[in-house]
PDB file of C-alpha atoms in Angstrom:
ATOM      1  CA  UNK A 155     -11.739  29.016 -34.531  1.00 97.00           C
ATOM      2  CA  UNK A 156     -15.007  30.738 -35.377  1.00 96.00           C
ATOM      3  CA  UNK A 157     -15.430  33.714 -37.658  1.00 96.00           C
ATOM      4  CA  UNK A 158     -18.477  35.283 -36.093  1.00 94.00           C
ATOM      5  CA  UNK A 159     -18.413  38.865 -34.891  1.00 91.00           C
ATOM      6  CA  UNK A 160     -16.109  38.016 -31.974  1.00 92.00           C
ATOM      7  CA  UNK A 161     -13.774  35.847 -34.031  1.00 94.00           C
ATOM      8  CA  UNK A 162     -13.492  38.347 -36.867  1.00 95.00           C
ATOM      9  CA  UNK A 163     -12.833  41.224 -34.455  1.00 93.00           C
ATOM     10  CA  UNK A 164     -10.257  39.166 -32.557  1.00 92.00           C
ATOM     11  CA  UNK A 165      -8.459  38.100 -35.753  1.00 95.00           C
ATOM     12  CA  UNK A 166      -8.245  41.642 -37.069  1.00 94.00           C
ATOM     13  CA  UNK A 167      -7.098  42.997 -33.700  1.00 92.00           C
ATOM     14  CA  UNK A 168      -4.331  40.400 -33.504  1.00 92.00           C
ATOM     15  CA  UNK A 169      -3.211  41.169 -37.033  1.00 93.00           C
ATOM     16  CA  UNK A 170      -3.276  44.868 -36.195  1.00 91.00           C
ATOM     17  CA  UNK A 171      -0.803  44.118 -33.406  1.00 90.00           C
ATOM     18  CA  UNK A 172       1.573  42.532 -35.910  1.00 92.00           C
ATOM     19  CA  UNK A 173       0.705  38.851 -35.450  1.00 93.00           C
ATOM     20  CA  UNK A 174       0.179  36.247 -38.156  1.00 95.00           C
ATOM     21  CA  UNK A 175      -3.373  34.908 -37.913  1.00 97.00           C
ATOM     22  CA  UNK A 176      -5.296  31.956 -39.316  1.00 97.00           C
ATOM     23  CA  UNK A 177      -9.087  31.844 -39.002  1.00 98.00           C
ATOM     24  CA  UNK A 178     -11.014  28.554 -39.080  1.00 98.00           C
ATOM     25  CA  UNK A 179     -14.736  28.288 -39.783  1.00 97.00           C
ATOM     26  CA  UNK A 180     -16.829  25.520 -41.299  1.00 95.00           C
ATOM     27  CA  UNK A 181     -18.927  28.056 -43.201  1.00 96.00           C
ATOM     28  CA  UNK A 182     -16.849  29.875 -45.843  1.00 95.00           C
ATOM     29  CA  UNK A 183     -19.425  32.679 -46.003  1.00 96.00           C
ATOM     30  CA  UNK A 184     -18.408  33.644 -42.465  1.00 96.00           C
ATOM     31  CA  UNK A 185     -15.108  35.013 -43.769  1.00 97.00           C
ATOM     32  CA  UNK A 186     -17.042  37.914 -45.267  1.00 96.00           C
ATOM     33  CA  UNK A 187     -16.996  39.456 -41.800  1.00 95.00           C
ATOM     34  CA  UNK A 188     -13.265  40.036 -42.189  1.00 96.00           C
ATOM     35  CA  UNK A 189     -12.104  43.324 -43.675  1.00 94.00           C
ATOM     36  CA  UNK A 190     -10.849  43.241 -47.238  1.00 93.00           C
ATOM     37  CA  UNK A 191      -7.403  44.212 -45.921  1.00 93.00           C
ATOM     38  CA  UNK A 192      -7.157  41.092 -43.745  1.00 95.00           C
ATOM     39  CA  UNK A 193      -4.119  39.143 -44.953  1.00 95.00           C
ATOM     40  CA  UNK A 194      -4.299  36.093 -42.693  1.00 95.00           C
ATOM     41  CA  UNK A 195      -5.234  32.550 -43.679  1.00 96.00           C
ATOM     42  CA  UNK A 196      -8.889  31.547 -44.043  1.00 97.00           C
ATOM     43  CA  UNK A 197      -9.359  27.826 -43.497  1.00 97.00           C
ATOM     44  CA  UNK A 198     -12.693  26.109 -44.065  1.00 97.00           C
ATOM     45  CA  UNK A 199     -13.265  23.159 -41.745  1.00 96.00           C
ATOM     46  CA  UNK A 200     -13.832  22.028 -38.166  1.00 94.00           C
ATOM     47  CA  UNK A 201     -11.548  23.504 -35.543  1.00 93.00           C
ATOM     48  CA  UNK A 202     -10.947  20.168 -33.840  1.00 93.00           C
ATOM     49  CA  UNK A 203     -10.127  18.303 -37.078  1.00 95.00           C
ATOM     50  CA  UNK A 204      -6.395  17.573 -37.329  1.00 94.00           C
ATOM     51  CA  UNK A 205      -6.166  18.152 -41.082  1.00 96.00           C
ATOM     52  CA  UNK A 206      -7.895  21.502 -40.683  1.00 96.00           C
ATOM     53  CA  UNK A 207      -5.627  22.473 -37.813  1.00 97.00           C
ATOM     54  CA  UNK A 208      -2.554  21.449 -39.795  1.00 96.00           C
ATOM     55  CA  UNK A 209      -3.706  23.577 -42.716  1.00 96.00           C
ATOM     56  CA  UNK A 210      -4.097  26.516 -40.331  1.00 96.00           C
ATOM     57  CA  UNK A 211      -0.501  26.061 -39.111  1.00 96.00           C
ATOM     58  CA  UNK A 212      -1.178  24.707 -35.631  1.00 96.00           C
ATOM     59  CA  UNK A 213       2.356  23.291 -35.353  1.00 95.00           C
ATOM     60  CA  UNK A 214       3.723  26.846 -35.291  1.00 94.00           C
ATOM     61  CA  UNK A 215       0.914  28.424 -33.293  1.00 95.00           C
ATOM     62  CA  UNK A 216       1.570  30.523 -30.197  1.00 94.00           C
ATOM     63  CA  UNK A 217      -2.084  30.683 -29.172  1.00 94.00           C
ATOM     64  CA  UNK A 218      -5.528  29.354 -30.043  1.00 96.00           C
ATOM     65  CA  UNK A 219      -8.946  30.911 -29.374  1.00 94.00           C
ATOM     66  CA  UNK A 220     -12.088  28.780 -29.738  1.00 95.00           C
ATOM     67  CA  UNK A 221     -14.901  31.301 -30.197  1.00 94.00           C
ATOM     68  CA  UNK A 222     -17.457  29.488 -32.343  1.00 94.00           C
ATOM     69  CA  UNK A 223     -21.145  29.440 -31.387  1.00 92.00           C
ATOM     70  CA  UNK A 224     -20.978  25.914 -29.935  1.00 92.00           C
ATOM     71  CA  UNK A 225     -19.784  25.159 -26.406  1.00 91.00           C
ATOM     72  CA  UNK A 226     -19.020  21.529 -27.245  1.00 91.00           C
ATOM     73  CA  UNK A 227     -17.010  22.443 -30.341  1.00 93.00           C
ATOM     74  CA  UNK A 228     -15.080  25.118 -28.488  1.00 93.00           C
ATOM     75  CA  UNK A 229     -14.085  22.935 -25.573  1.00 92.00           C
ATOM     76  CA  UNK A 230     -13.233  19.970 -27.784  1.00 93.00           C
ATOM     77  CA  UNK A 231     -11.054  22.100 -30.033  1.00 94.00           C
ATOM     78  CA  UNK A 232      -9.355  23.732 -27.057  1.00 93.00           C
ATOM     79  CA  UNK A 233      -8.521  20.346 -25.528  1.00 91.00           C
ATOM     80  CA  UNK A 234      -7.217  18.917 -28.806  1.00 94.00           C
ATOM     81  CA  UNK A 235      -4.994  21.929 -29.424  1.00 95.00           C
ATOM     82  CA  UNK A 236      -3.621  21.986 -25.902  1.00 92.00           C
ATOM     83  CA  UNK A 237      -3.241  18.250 -25.278  1.00 92.00           C
ATOM     84  CA  UNK A 238      -2.288  17.024 -28.763  1.00 94.00           C
ATOM     85  CA  UNK A 239      -0.278  19.962 -30.099  1.00 95.00           C
ATOM     86  CA  UNK A 240       1.013  21.397 -26.830  1.00 93.00           C
ATOM     87  CA  UNK A 241      -0.128  24.967 -27.486  1.00 93.00           C
ATOM     88  CA  UNK A 242       0.134  26.749 -24.155  1.00 87.00           C
ATOM     89  CA  UNK A 243      -2.070  29.786 -24.741  1.00 90.00           C
ATOM     90  CA  UNK A 244      -5.557  28.387 -25.312  1.00 92.00           C
ATOM     91  CA  UNK A 245      -8.902  29.925 -24.420  1.00 91.00           C
ATOM     92  CA  UNK A 246     -12.472  28.781 -25.074  1.00 92.00           C
ATOM     93  CA  UNK A 247     -15.667  30.818 -25.098  1.00 91.00           C
ATOM     94  CA  UNK A 248     -18.398  29.003 -23.167  1.00 90.00           C
ATOM     95  CA  UNK A 249     -22.000  30.200 -22.977  1.00 88.00           C
ATOM     96  CA  UNK A 250     -23.081  27.819 -20.194  1.00 85.00           C
ATOM     97  CA  UNK A 251     -21.673  29.273 -16.932  1.00 78.00           C
ATOM     98  CA  UNK A 252     -21.791  25.904 -15.131  1.00 78.00           C
ATOM     99  CA  UNK A 253     -19.740  24.249 -17.865  1.00 81.00           C
ATOM    100  CA  UNK A 254     -17.336  27.161 -17.824  1.00 80.00           C
ATOM    101  CA  UNK A 255     -16.624  26.589 -14.131  1.00 75.00           C
ATOM    102  CA  UNK A 256     -15.982  22.889 -14.694  1.00 78.00           C
ATOM    103  CA  UNK A 257     -13.568  23.444 -17.566  1.00 79.00           C
ATOM    104  CA  UNK A 258     -11.831  26.250 -15.703  1.00 75.00           C
ATOM    105  CA  UNK A 259     -11.150  23.842 -12.847  1.00 74.00           C
ATOM    106  CA  UNK A 260      -9.754  21.350 -15.357  1.00 74.00           C
ATOM    107  CA  UNK A 261      -7.214  23.982 -16.295  1.00 75.00           C
ATOM    108  CA  UNK A 262      -8.788  25.138 -19.558  1.00 79.00           C
ATOM    109  CA  UNK A 263      -9.106  28.947 -19.532  1.00 80.00           C
ATOM    110  CA  UNK A 264     -12.638  29.950 -20.470  1.00 82.00           C
ATOM    111  CA  UNK A 265     -14.612  33.114 -21.094  1.00 83.00           C
ATOM    112  CA  UNK A 266     -18.101  32.594 -19.699  1.00 78.00           C
ATOM    113  CA  UNK A 267     -20.031  34.856 -22.059  1.00 79.00           C
ATOM    114  CA  UNK A 268     -23.373  34.767 -20.273  1.00 74.00           C
ATOM    115  CA  UNK A 269     -21.899  35.328 -16.811  1.00 70.00           C
ATOM    116  CA  UNK A 270     -19.634  38.127 -17.999  1.00 68.00           C
ATOM    117  CA  UNK A 271     -22.515  39.907 -19.735  1.00 71.00           C
ATOM    118  CA  UNK A 272     -24.790  39.468 -16.733  1.00 69.00           C
ATOM    119  CA  UNK A 273     -22.083  40.842 -14.414  1.00 66.00           C
ATOM    120  CA  UNK A 274     -21.613  43.909 -16.598  1.00 64.00           C
ATOM    121  CA  UNK A 275     -25.366  44.597 -16.664  1.00 66.00           C
ATOM    122  CA  UNK A 276     -25.631  44.094 -12.895  1.00 63.00           C
ATOM    123  CA  UNK A 277     -22.759  46.517 -12.353  1.00 61.00           C
ATOM    124  CA  UNK A 278     -24.785  49.206 -14.098  1.00 62.00           C
ATOM    125  CA  UNK A 279     -28.046  48.315 -12.376  1.00 60.00           C
ATOM    126  CA  UNK A 280     -26.587  47.817  -8.889  1.00 57.00           C
ATOM    127  CA  UNK A 281     -23.471  49.969  -8.753  1.00 57.00           C
ATOM    128  CA  UNK A 282     -22.498  49.072  -5.171  1.00 58.00           C
ATOM    129  CA  UNK A 283     -21.011  45.602  -5.199  1.00 64.00           C
ATOM    130  CA  UNK A 284     -18.310  43.408  -6.711  1.00 67.00           C
ATOM    131  CA  UNK A 285     -17.818  42.119 -10.244  1.00 70.00           C
ATOM    132  CA  UNK A 286     -15.503  39.157 -10.823  1.00 71.00           C
ATOM    133  CA  UNK A 287     -12.884  39.873 -13.478  1.00 75.00           C
ATOM    134  CA  UNK A 288     -10.877  36.640 -13.264  1.00 81.00           C
ATOM    135  CA  UNK A 289     -10.813  33.304 -11.433  1.00 78.00           C
ATOM    136  CA  UNK A 290      -7.855  30.992 -11.008  1.00 77.00           C
ATOM    137  CA  UNK A 291      -8.020  27.486 -12.487  1.00 69.00           C
ATOM    138  CA  UNK A 292      -9.391  26.020  -9.243  1.00 75.00           C
ATOM    139  CA  UNK A 293     -12.167  28.616  -9.043  1.00 75.00           C
ATOM    140  CA  UNK A 294     -11.167  29.431  -5.455  1.00 85.00           C
ATOM    141  CA  UNK A 295      -9.372  32.761  -5.984  1.00 90.00           C
ATOM    142  CA  UNK A 296     -11.152  35.729  -7.564  1.00 88.00           C
ATOM    143  CA  UNK A 297      -9.874  39.015  -8.917  1.00 91.00           C
ATOM    144  CA  UNK A 298     -12.798  41.402  -8.651  1.00 87.00           C
ATOM    145  CA  UNK A 299     -13.590  45.042  -9.184  1.00 87.00           C
ATOM    146  CA  UNK A 300     -15.207  46.225  -5.969  1.00 87.00           C
ATOM    147  CA  UNK A 301     -17.228  49.364  -5.387  1.00 85.00           C
ATOM    148  CA  UNK A 302     -16.138  51.159  -2.236  1.00 89.00           C
ATOM    149  CA  UNK A 303     -18.189  53.341   0.112  1.00 91.00           C
ATOM    150  CA  UNK A 304     -17.090  57.010  -0.023  1.00 91.00           C
ATOM    151  CA  UNK A 305     -16.216  56.744   3.658  1.00 93.00           C
ATOM    152  CA  UNK A 306     -13.087  54.780   2.718  1.00 94.00           C
ATOM    153  CA  UNK A 307     -11.652  57.699   0.729  1.00 94.00           C
ATOM    154  CA  UNK A 308      -8.552  58.994   2.495  1.00 94.00           C
ATOM    155  CA  UNK A 309      -7.794  55.652   4.144  1.00 94.00           C
ATOM    156  CA  UNK A 310      -4.584  53.759   3.351  1.00 95.00           C
ATOM    157  CA  UNK A 311      -5.200  50.658   1.252  1.00 95.00           C
ATOM    158  CA  UNK A 312      -3.572  48.679   4.039  1.00 94.00           C
ATOM    159  CA  UNK A 313      -6.661  49.508   6.156  1.00 94.00           C
ATOM    160  CA  UNK A 314      -8.896  48.271   3.325  1.00 93.00           C
ATOM    161  CA  UNK A 315      -6.998  44.987   3.241  1.00 94.00           C
ATOM    162  CA  UNK A 316      -7.014  44.567   7.001  1.00 94.00           C
ATOM    163  CA  UNK A 317     -10.750  45.188   7.334  1.00 94.00           C
ATOM    164  CA  UNK A 318     -11.865  43.091   4.377  1.00 94.00           C
ATOM    165  CA  UNK A 319      -9.335  40.270   4.415  1.00 94.00           C
ATOM    166  CA  UNK A 320      -8.697  40.851   0.720  1.00 94.00           C
ATOM    167  CA  UNK A 321      -5.556  41.993  -1.077  1.00 95.00           C
ATOM    168  CA  UNK A 322      -5.549  45.056  -3.311  1.00 95.00           C
ATOM    169  CA  UNK A 323      -4.074  43.956  -6.645  1.00 95.00           C
ATOM    170  CA  UNK A 324      -4.194  47.334  -8.366  1.00 95.00           C
ATOM    171  CA  UNK A 325      -6.094  50.607  -8.559  1.00 94.00           C
ATOM    172  CA  UNK A 326      -7.457  52.341 -11.642  1.00 91.00           C
ATOM    173  CA  UNK A 327      -6.961  56.079 -11.144  1.00 90.00           C
ATOM    174  CA  UNK A 328      -8.023  58.547 -13.849  1.00 86.00           C
ATOM    175  CA  UNK A 329      -7.892  55.732 -16.401  1.00 83.00           C
ATOM    176  CA  UNK A 330      -4.371  54.588 -15.491  1.00 89.00           C
ATOM    177  CA  UNK A 331      -3.398  51.422 -13.638  1.00 90.00           C
ATOM    178  CA  UNK A 332      -1.584  51.919 -10.341  1.00 93.00           C
ATOM    179  CA  UNK A 333       0.272  49.262  -8.352  1.00 95.00           C
ATOM    180  CA  UNK A 334      -0.268  50.202  -4.707  1.00 93.00           C
ATOM    181  CA  UNK A 335       2.451  50.479  -2.094  1.00 90.00           C
ATOM    182  CA  UNK A 336       2.163  50.301   1.679  1.00 82.00           C
ATOM    183  CA  UNK A 337       1.519  54.046   1.800  1.00 90.00           C
ATOM    184  CA  UNK A 338      -1.035  54.328  -1.034  1.00 94.00           C
ATOM    185  CA  UNK A 339      -4.211  56.111   0.044  1.00 95.00           C
ATOM    186  CA  UNK A 340      -7.605  55.615  -1.594  1.00 95.00           C
ATOM    187  CA  UNK A 341      -8.670  58.692  -3.532  1.00 94.00           C
ATOM    188  CA  UNK A 342     -12.061  59.814  -4.785  1.00 90.00           C
ATOM    189  CA  UNK A 343     -13.078  58.117  -8.061  1.00 88.00           C
ATOM    190  CA  UNK A 344     -10.483  55.347  -7.656  1.00 90.00           C
ATOM    191  CA  UNK A 345     -11.553  51.934  -8.937  1.00 89.00           C
ATOM    192  CA  UNK A 346     -10.397  49.122  -6.671  1.00 91.00           C
ATOM    193  CA  UNK A 347      -9.416  45.658  -7.947  1.00 93.00           C
ATOM    194  CA  UNK A 348      -8.892  43.102  -5.188  1.00 94.00           C
ATOM    195  CA  UNK A 349      -7.851  39.475  -4.847  1.00 95.00           C
ATOM    196  CA  UNK A 350      -9.937  37.344  -2.498  1.00 93.00           C
ATOM    197  CA  UNK A 351     -11.183  33.848  -1.852  1.00 92.00           C
ATOM    198  CA  UNK A 352     -14.402  33.126  -3.728  1.00 87.00           C
ATOM    199  CA  UNK A 353     -16.134  31.936  -0.561  1.00 89.00           C
ATOM    200  CA  UNK A 354     -15.287  35.224   1.179  1.00 91.00           C
ATOM    201  CA  UNK A 355     -16.507  37.533  -1.587  1.00 87.00           C
ATOM    202  CA  UNK A 356     -19.788  38.332   0.176  1.00 87.00           C
ATOM    203  CA  UNK A 357     -17.938  39.434   3.320  1.00 92.00           C
ATOM    204  CA  UNK A 358     -15.513  41.569   1.312  1.00 92.00           C
ATOM    205  CA  UNK A 359     -18.372  43.185  -0.568  1.00 88.00           C
ATOM    206  CA  UNK A 360     -20.344  43.908   2.604  1.00 89.00           C
ATOM    207  CA  UNK A 361     -17.295  45.385   4.296  1.00 92.00           C
ATOM    208  CA  UNK A 362     -16.226  47.713   1.503  1.00 91.00           C
ATOM    209  CA  UNK A 363     -19.653  48.949   0.433  1.00 88.00           C
ATOM    210  CA  UNK A 364     -20.261  50.241   3.964  1.00 90.00           C
ATOM    211  CA  UNK A 365     -18.539  53.082   5.763  1.00 91.00           C
ATOM    212  CA  UNK A 366     -15.520  51.932   7.780  1.00 90.00           C
ATOM    213  CA  UNK A 367     -15.975  51.490  11.485  1.00 81.00           C
ATOM    214  CA  UNK A 368     -14.653  54.356  13.564  1.00 70.00           C
ATOM    215  CA  UNK A 369     -12.275  53.361  16.345  1.00 58.00           C
ATOM    216  CA  UNK A 370     -13.238  54.569  19.802  1.00 47.00           C
TER     217      UNK A 370
END
């Protein structure tokens, strides 16, 4: 739902991966953003209207993305699709970060556009720190990309976990994802992605952006 720049890009990407796609927008002019080669359905209407959803083939849908410009419309459509039609893979774009947290805790996956953008800008302004990449439905567990002080290079990731109280989920090394083992050692230019409790994120960040303590 929503054929703005995000919706059009998403629809074309999904079709490029071999999926059948239907795009809903209440403004038919919005479909002009789709490439001429786009072969999916273009349905004019409201994304939370049952007749519109039926026309788009909601009964056979595997997933639904609500990416219109309105928070209220997106969350309403996401709830209708999930609760009325039983579609399991539903996501809503929410601009208001406080609303996004509330809906996430209600079990509705959201993309908090403003928060995500702000985090990406902060990462480039303040390179030493942590950027949340995902939160669980309760908002209590965070997967975050964490900058690490160069002093940690050469240390086993088990030492990183022990000192910070976090768990290393994976490492990006030379552009490739790496699942760590008990013997994996942090290398220069590695990007660390850790799981941690949201209320402990400040401690994890402080610990890893400083040189490790040297044992006597």
